Tab-separated table of C-alpha atoms in Angstrom:
chain	number	residue	atom	x	y	z
A	6	MET	CA	-23.046	13.117	-30.011
A	7	THR	CA	-23.202	16.222	-32.125
A	8	ALA	CA	-20.369	17.232	-34.850
A	9	LYS	CA	-19.725	19.987	-32.421
A	10	THR	CA	-19.058	17.997	-29.270
A	11	LEU	CA	-17.115	15.539	-31.012
A	12	LYS	CA	-14.834	18.382	-32.218
A	13	HIS	CA	-14.588	19.780	-28.531
A	14	LYS	CA	-13.735	16.304	-27.163
A	15	LYS	CA	-11.097	15.847	-29.880
A	16	LEU	CA	-9.551	19.145	-28.915
A	17	ILE	CA	-9.603	18.311	-25.275
A	18	ILE	CA	-7.659	15.086	-26.061
A	19	THR	CA	-5.352	16.736	-28.099
A	20	LEU	CA	-4.480	19.468	-25.510
A	21	ALA	CA	-4.228	16.540	-22.917
A	22	ILE	CA	-1.533	14.864	-25.048
A	23	ILE	CA	0.316	18.022	-25.497
A	24	LEU	CA	0.221	18.979	-21.891
A	25	ILE	CA	1.419	15.263	-20.898
A	26	PHE	CA	4.116	15.628	-23.408
A	27	ILE	CA	5.329	18.624	-22.002
A	28	ILE	CA	5.238	17.543	-18.287
A	29	THR	CA	7.027	14.281	-19.693
A	30	PHE	CA	9.771	16.528	-21.381
A	31	ILE	CA	10.027	18.933	-18.314
A	32	THR	CA	10.280	16.088	-15.881
A	33	ALA	CA	12.987	14.145	-18.116
A	34	PHE	CA	15.100	17.415	-18.789
A	35	PHE	CA	15.284	18.083	-14.739
A	36	ILE	CA	16.189	14.432	-14.288
A	37	ILE	CA	18.859	14.969	-16.722
A	38	LEU	CA	20.188	17.806	-14.862
A	39	LYS	CA	19.955	16.085	-11.639
A	40	ILE	CA	22.044	13.347	-13.065
A	41	GLY	CA	24.490	15.674	-14.256
A	42	GLU	CA	24.789	17.177	-11.053
A	43	HIS	CA	25.194	13.975	-9.113
A	44	LYS	CA	27.955	13.004	-11.521
A	45	LEU	CA	29.753	16.347	-11.179
A	46	LYS	CA	29.702	16.470	-7.365
A	47	ASN	CA	30.612	12.800	-7.033
A	48	SER	CA	33.601	12.935	-9.502
A	49	LEU	CA	36.937	13.482	-8.045
A	50	VAL	CA	40.098	13.728	-10.058
A	51	ALA	CA	42.233	15.448	-7.422
A	52	ASP	CA	41.389	15.103	-3.678
A	53	GLU	CA	44.349	15.988	-1.635
A	54	LYS	CA	42.780	18.408	0.730
A	55	ILE	CA	44.825	18.750	3.803
A	56	ASN	CA	43.387	19.010	7.299
A	57	LEU	CA	45.058	22.032	8.715
A	58	SER	CA	43.023	22.141	12.167
A	59	ASP	CA	45.001	21.887	15.532
A	60	ASP	CA	44.063	21.438	19.155
A	61	PHE	CA	41.614	24.470	18.872
A	62	ASP	CA	38.922	22.868	16.607
A	63	TYR	CA	38.867	19.294	15.579
A	64	SER	CA	35.905	19.570	13.714
A	65	ALA	CA	37.347	21.978	11.394
A	66	ASP	CA	39.159	21.288	8.093
A	67	VAL	CA	41.420	24.596	8.420
A	68	TYR	CA	42.054	26.698	11.528
A	69	HIS	CA	43.672	30.083	10.434
A	70	ASN	CA	44.116	33.506	12.683
A	71	GLY	CA	41.947	32.428	15.206
A	72	LYS	CA	39.210	31.391	13.041
A	73	ALA	CA	37.818	27.768	12.051
A	74	TYR	CA	36.892	27.049	8.543
A	75	ASN	CA	35.211	24.057	6.724
A	76	TYR	CA	35.235	23.244	2.976
A	77	ASN	CA	32.254	24.410	0.962
A	78	ASP	CA	30.333	21.205	-0.107
A	79	ASN	CA	28.346	23.435	-2.809
A	80	LEU	CA	31.204	23.810	-4.956
A	81	VAL	CA	31.787	21.970	-8.273
A	82	ASN	CA	35.327	22.731	-9.524
A	83	ILE	CA	36.452	21.927	-13.201
A	84	LEU	CA	40.020	22.688	-14.546
A	85	LEU	CA	39.954	24.031	-18.079
A	86	VAL	CA	43.392	23.210	-19.800
A	87	GLY	CA	44.098	24.605	-23.489
A	88	VAL	CA	46.744	22.686	-25.259
A	89	ASP	CA	48.200	24.274	-28.508
A	90	LYS	CA	48.700	20.810	-30.234
A	91	TYR	CA	50.710	22.328	-33.274
A	92	THR	CA	53.273	23.926	-31.117
A	93	PHE	CA	55.009	20.669	-30.016
A	94	LEU	CA	56.672	17.610	-31.532
A	95	ARG	CA	54.442	14.603	-32.524
A	96	ASP	CA	55.927	12.345	-29.955
A	97	SER	CA	55.321	14.688	-27.105
A	98	GLN	CA	52.160	15.240	-25.066
A	99	GLY	CA	52.937	19.164	-25.356
A	100	GLN	CA	52.451	21.567	-22.642
A	101	ALA	CA	49.444	23.161	-20.988
A	102	ASP	CA	49.121	26.457	-22.594
A	103	ALA	CA	46.239	27.832	-20.536
A	104	LEU	CA	45.050	26.949	-17.269
A	105	TYR	CA	41.839	28.110	-15.698
A	106	LEU	CA	40.235	26.690	-12.517
A	107	ILE	CA	36.484	27.069	-12.625
A	108	SER	CA	34.333	26.836	-9.354
A	109	LEU	CA	30.827	26.910	-9.449
A	110	ASP	CA	28.735	27.306	-6.251
A	111	THR	CA	25.583	25.456	-6.893
A	112	LYS	CA	23.557	27.132	-4.246
A	113	LYS	CA	24.710	30.851	-4.777
A	114	ASN	CA	24.861	30.521	-8.616
A	115	ASN	CA	28.312	32.262	-8.480
A	116	VAL	CA	31.378	31.178	-10.546
A	117	ASN	CA	34.860	32.095	-9.604
A	118	ILE	CA	37.273	31.624	-12.768
A	119	PHE	CA	40.818	31.516	-11.461
A	120	SER	CA	43.659	32.379	-14.195
A	121	ILE	CA	46.608	30.345	-13.613
A	122	SER	CA	50.012	31.537	-15.281
A	123	ARG	CA	51.424	28.549	-17.361
A	124	ASN	CA	54.894	29.608	-15.616
A	125	SER	CA	53.660	29.080	-12.155
A	126	ILE	CA	56.245	27.108	-10.233
A	127	THR	CA	54.630	24.198	-8.287
A	128	ASP	CA	54.777	20.542	-7.549
A	129	VAL	CA	54.485	18.433	-10.673
A	130	ASP	CA	54.518	14.465	-10.762
A	131	ILE	CA	56.982	12.963	-13.366
A	132	PHE	CA	56.224	9.666	-14.975
A	133	ASP	CA	58.499	7.237	-16.968
A	134	ALA	CA	58.141	6.292	-20.691
A	135	ASP	CA	55.618	3.531	-19.397
A	136	GLY	CA	53.555	6.093	-17.609
A	137	LYS	CA	54.788	4.925	-14.014
A	138	TYR	CA	55.058	7.568	-11.385
A	139	TYR	CA	58.581	8.552	-10.947
A	140	ALA	CA	59.038	11.580	-8.675
A	141	SER	CA	57.738	15.017	-7.886
A	142	GLU	CA	59.743	18.235	-8.638
A	143	LYS	CA	59.178	22.071	-8.556
A	144	LYS	CA	58.795	22.922	-11.926
A	145	GLN	CA	56.384	25.295	-14.369
A	146	ILE	CA	52.822	24.014	-14.060
A	147	CYS	CA	52.611	23.861	-17.910
A	148	LEU	CA	54.954	20.906	-17.895
A	149	SER	CA	52.264	18.922	-15.946
A	150	TYR	CA	50.653	17.862	-18.885
A	151	SER	CA	54.016	16.784	-20.745
A	152	TYR	CA	54.417	14.001	-18.343
A	153	GLY	CA	51.807	11.712	-19.245
A	154	LYS	CA	51.538	8.727	-21.771
A	155	THR	CA	48.166	9.574	-22.660
A	156	ASP	CA	45.754	12.764	-22.831
A	157	GLU	CA	43.670	11.674	-20.038
A	158	GLN	CA	46.864	10.999	-17.870
A	159	SER	CA	48.365	14.169	-18.853
A	160	SER	CA	45.051	16.118	-17.972
A	161	GLU	CA	44.990	14.277	-14.632
A	162	ASN	CA	48.532	15.301	-13.950
A	163	CYS	CA	47.577	19.035	-14.378
A	164	VAL	CA	44.640	18.562	-12.212
A	165	LYS	CA	47.002	17.128	-9.363
A	166	SER	CA	49.313	20.005	-9.813
A	167	VAL	CA	46.549	22.846	-9.684
A	168	SER	CA	44.952	21.069	-6.550
A	169	ARG	CA	48.510	21.207	-4.768
A	170	MET	CA	48.966	24.699	-5.706
A	171	PHE	CA	45.668	25.653	-4.141
A	172	TYR	CA	46.341	23.927	-0.921
A	173	GLY	CA	44.663	20.539	-1.709
A	174	ILE	CA	41.196	21.512	-2.747
A	175	PRO	CA	39.039	18.881	-4.475
A	176	ILE	CA	39.150	19.100	-8.026
A	177	ASN	CA	35.891	17.148	-9.703
A	178	SER	CA	36.394	17.134	-13.385
A	179	TYR	CA	38.666	18.402	-16.331
A	180	TYR	CA	38.227	19.615	-20.053
A	181	THR	CA	41.341	19.750	-22.183
A	182	LEU	CA	40.519	21.464	-25.237
A	183	TYR	CA	42.896	21.924	-28.258
A	184	PHE	CA	43.510	25.364	-29.297
A	185	ASP	CA	42.089	25.146	-32.724
A	186	ALA	CA	38.875	24.163	-31.683
A	187	ILE	CA	38.273	27.615	-30.196
A	188	ALA	CA	37.596	28.847	-33.619
A	189	ASP	CA	34.262	26.852	-33.825
A	190	ILE	CA	33.239	27.760	-30.330
A	191	VAL	CA	33.627	31.366	-30.983
A	192	ASP	CA	31.595	31.223	-34.212
A	193	SER	CA	28.873	29.457	-32.495
A	194	VAL	CA	28.073	32.465	-30.175
A	195	GLY	CA	28.508	34.948	-33.160
A	196	GLY	CA	32.038	36.035	-32.268
A	197	VAL	CA	33.617	37.969	-29.486
A	198	SER	CA	34.246	41.677	-29.139
A	199	VAL	CA	37.650	42.718	-27.588
A	200	THR	CA	39.720	46.016	-27.254
A	201	LEU	CA	43.544	45.450	-27.965
A	202	ASN	CA	45.347	46.011	-25.048
A	203	GLU	CA	48.707	46.165	-26.971
A	204	ASP	CA	49.939	46.013	-30.360
A	205	LEU	CA	50.229	42.628	-31.929
A	206	PRO	CA	52.011	43.272	-35.310
A	207	LYS	CA	52.561	39.775	-36.262
A	208	ALA	CA	48.949	38.614	-35.568
A	209	PHE	CA	47.034	41.916	-36.419
A	210	PRO	CA	49.210	44.171	-38.520
A	211	ASP	CA	46.670	46.634	-39.500
A	212	ASN	CA	45.455	47.269	-35.944
A	213	LYS	CA	46.998	48.978	-32.914
A	214	LYS	CA	46.410	49.232	-29.252
A	215	GLY	CA	42.985	50.440	-28.226
A	216	ASP	CA	41.448	49.236	-31.480
A	217	LYS	CA	38.082	47.270	-31.128
A	218	LEU	CA	37.830	43.880	-33.061
A	219	LEU	CA	34.854	41.428	-33.632
A	220	LEU	CA	36.799	38.216	-33.243
A	221	LYS	CA	35.565	35.095	-35.299
A	222	GLY	CA	37.507	31.987	-36.350
A	223	ALA	CA	40.947	32.008	-36.890
A	224	ASP	CA	41.420	35.629	-35.631
A	225	ALA	CA	40.202	34.427	-32.062
A	226	ILE	CA	42.975	31.864	-32.268
A	227	LYS	CA	45.548	34.404	-33.401
A	228	TYR	CA	44.321	36.726	-30.733
A	229	LEU	CA	44.725	34.312	-27.757
A	230	ARG	CA	48.056	32.400	-29.384
A	231	ALA	CA	49.995	35.710	-29.518
A	232	ARG	CA	52.768	36.117	-27.118
A	233	GLY	CA	55.926	38.386	-26.912
A	234	ASP	CA	58.757	37.828	-24.452
A	235	SER	CA	56.543	37.471	-21.347
A	236	ASN	CA	53.421	35.629	-20.993
A	237	ALA	CA	51.896	38.341	-18.488
A	238	PRO	CA	50.359	40.521	-21.224
A	239	ARG	CA	48.824	37.088	-23.063
A	240	LEU	CA	47.447	36.081	-19.683
A	241	GLU	CA	45.478	39.553	-19.196
A	242	ARG	CA	44.370	39.357	-23.038
A	243	GLN	CA	42.959	35.926	-22.404
A	244	LYS	CA	41.015	36.919	-19.361
A	245	ALA	CA	39.468	39.774	-21.189
A	246	PHE	CA	38.553	37.393	-23.792
A	247	ILE	CA	36.831	35.118	-21.448
A	248	SER	CA	35.034	37.714	-19.854
A	249	GLU	CA	33.528	39.092	-23.155
A	250	PHE	CA	32.932	35.610	-24.533
A	251	ILE	CA	30.890	34.586	-21.152
A	252	ASN	CA	28.607	37.370	-22.154
A	253	SER	CA	28.121	36.116	-25.778
A	254	ALA	CA	27.761	32.617	-24.802
A	255	LYS	CA	24.899	33.564	-22.340
A	256	LYS	CA	22.927	35.359	-24.792
A	257	ALA	CA	23.600	32.600	-27.557
A	258	ALA	CA	22.525	29.707	-24.853
A	259	LEU	CA	19.406	31.503	-23.914
A	260	LYS	CA	18.353	31.694	-27.608
A	261	ASP	CA	19.207	27.968	-28.205
A	262	LEU	CA	19.295	25.962	-25.034
A	263	SER	CA	20.706	23.003	-27.062
A	264	LEU	CA	23.726	25.040	-27.945
A	265	PRO	CA	26.102	23.765	-25.285
A	266	VAL	CA	25.461	20.183	-25.594
A	267	ASP	CA	25.662	20.239	-29.262
A	268	MET	CA	28.992	22.136	-29.232
A	269	PHE	CA	30.120	19.560	-26.465
A	270	ASN	CA	29.359	16.679	-28.918
A	271	LYS	CA	30.834	18.490	-31.905
A	272	LEU	CA	34.173	18.964	-30.340
A	273	LYS	CA	34.816	15.452	-28.692
A	274	ASN	CA	37.608	14.847	-31.261
A	275	GLU	CA	39.191	18.284	-30.101
A	276	SER	CA	39.064	17.546	-26.672
A	277	VAL	CA	39.609	15.278	-23.447
A	278	THR	CA	37.252	15.155	-20.471
A	279	ASN	CA	35.891	13.206	-17.783
A	280	ILE	CA	32.412	15.155	-18.367
A	281	ASP	CA	29.544	13.551	-20.053
A	282	ALA	CA	26.555	15.467	-22.005
A	283	THR	CA	24.389	15.298	-18.921
A	284	SER	CA	27.023	17.344	-16.865
A	285	VAL	CA	27.260	19.834	-19.308
A	286	ALA	CA	23.525	20.184	-19.691
A	287	TYR	CA	23.506	20.841	-15.753
A	288	LEU	CA	26.390	23.201	-16.087
A	289	ALA	CA	25.008	25.089	-18.974
A	290	SER	CA	21.471	25.533	-16.826
A	291	LYS	CA	23.677	26.964	-14.063
A	292	ALA	CA	26.011	29.320	-16.073
A	293	VAL	CA	23.034	31.221	-17.678
A	294	SER	CA	21.982	32.604	-14.513
A	295	SER	CA	25.195	32.566	-12.659
A	296	ASP	CA	27.296	35.636	-11.944
A	297	PHE	CA	31.049	35.448	-13.068
A	298	ASN	CA	34.191	36.520	-11.579
A	299	ILE	CA	37.497	36.033	-13.231
A	300	LEU	CA	40.383	36.232	-10.384
A	301	SER	CA	44.105	36.221	-10.897
A	302	VAL	CA	46.652	34.402	-8.853
A	303	ASP	CA	49.017	36.987	-7.597
A	304	GLY	CA	52.850	36.357	-7.743
A	305	LYS	CA	56.147	37.726	-9.307
A	306	SER	CA	57.433	36.921	-12.655
A	307	GLY	CA	61.115	35.617	-12.808
A	308	PHE	CA	63.755	33.979	-15.036
A	309	ASP	CA	65.527	30.706	-14.227
A	310	GLY	CA	68.324	31.385	-16.943
A	311	THR	CA	66.655	29.462	-19.506
A	312	TYR	CA	62.643	29.988	-19.196
A	313	GLU	CA	60.290	32.398	-17.717
A	314	THR	CA	59.072	31.683	-14.363
A	315	PHE	CA	56.208	32.806	-12.138
A	316	GLU	CA	56.456	32.542	-8.162
A	317	VAL	CA	53.032	32.442	-6.680
A	318	ASP	CA	52.634	34.476	-3.569
A	319	GLU	CA	51.483	31.682	-1.315
A	320	ASP	CA	50.255	33.787	1.556
A	321	LYS	CA	47.950	35.799	-0.583
A	322	LEU	CA	46.733	32.566	-2.485
A	323	TYR	CA	46.157	30.959	0.906
A	324	GLU	CA	43.827	33.898	1.796
A	325	GLN	CA	41.908	33.678	-1.525
A	326	VAL	CA	41.804	30.019	-1.246
A	327	LEU	CA	39.935	30.127	2.247
A	328	LYS	CA	37.728	33.234	1.024
A	329	SER	CA	36.590	31.179	-2.212
A	330	PHE	CA	36.563	27.510	-1.079
A	331	TYR	CA	35.924	27.390	2.601
A	332	LYS	CA	33.185	28.765	5.050
A	333	GLU	CA	33.848	30.122	8.314
A	334	LYS	CA	32.535	28.161	11.229
A	335	LYS	CA	30.040	30.582	13.381
């Protein structure tokens, strides 16, 4: 065997080893994604889906205005809960300061994000000091987090309240994040560009409405925390921030595919969730190629004599739930 032939043979062996490694890596990657998908779709925190069908069609989950509907089983629903842990007493679980229901259609690669006012009035489970169920009352949905002995129980209670508010849709998972962790998340995607929709003299004294800002670190937290007499402007501000963050996050994730899982692992001490790294990898793989829609829950702001309230327009929400979570039977 000549030196040239031997060199050629070694090259072929090397290329074969590299090819096997690539195939193994890709196979392992997709196995991880399938594991993550399976875990998400088979995990349920709240499943109070009510069967509203009547004599017209027993095979339907819902019958409304002469039409039959079934729940869309291609959906993965996750509740994102934001908790500002420095705004409540040490012996309290605090409140859910931000609530977003994220619904991923795994077939259509479409994501709906429902922005929920923290002041929305809905059924909230109350637990005693031992963490045992006591009663359910109509309260601000932000209080659902405060009625829990642990962060996990508080998060699950939020999920139940949101599920009830959305007419019993199943919610697979939750991700509760402490506000201060947002600084690291924003910095990991290179910052978020926003336009001020109002004057924020306390948070940004040198800027005024209409100014464009690149938010990083502590400035992002100040932007999201700032609140005046009403929660409504802040909710709109948070929605605009999320929309811009999604654009930045997509670009960053495409440059570094490991970024979502790395950030998830980094924030373990600043978050509470029933999602694991394989599920995060699956969600990230879907998110980069998905279209995002940020939706509002319609209603009317009010005042109960002590606190601001938000009465949900139940008819509009019902129509929205049918459109977003169900498929009409043909």
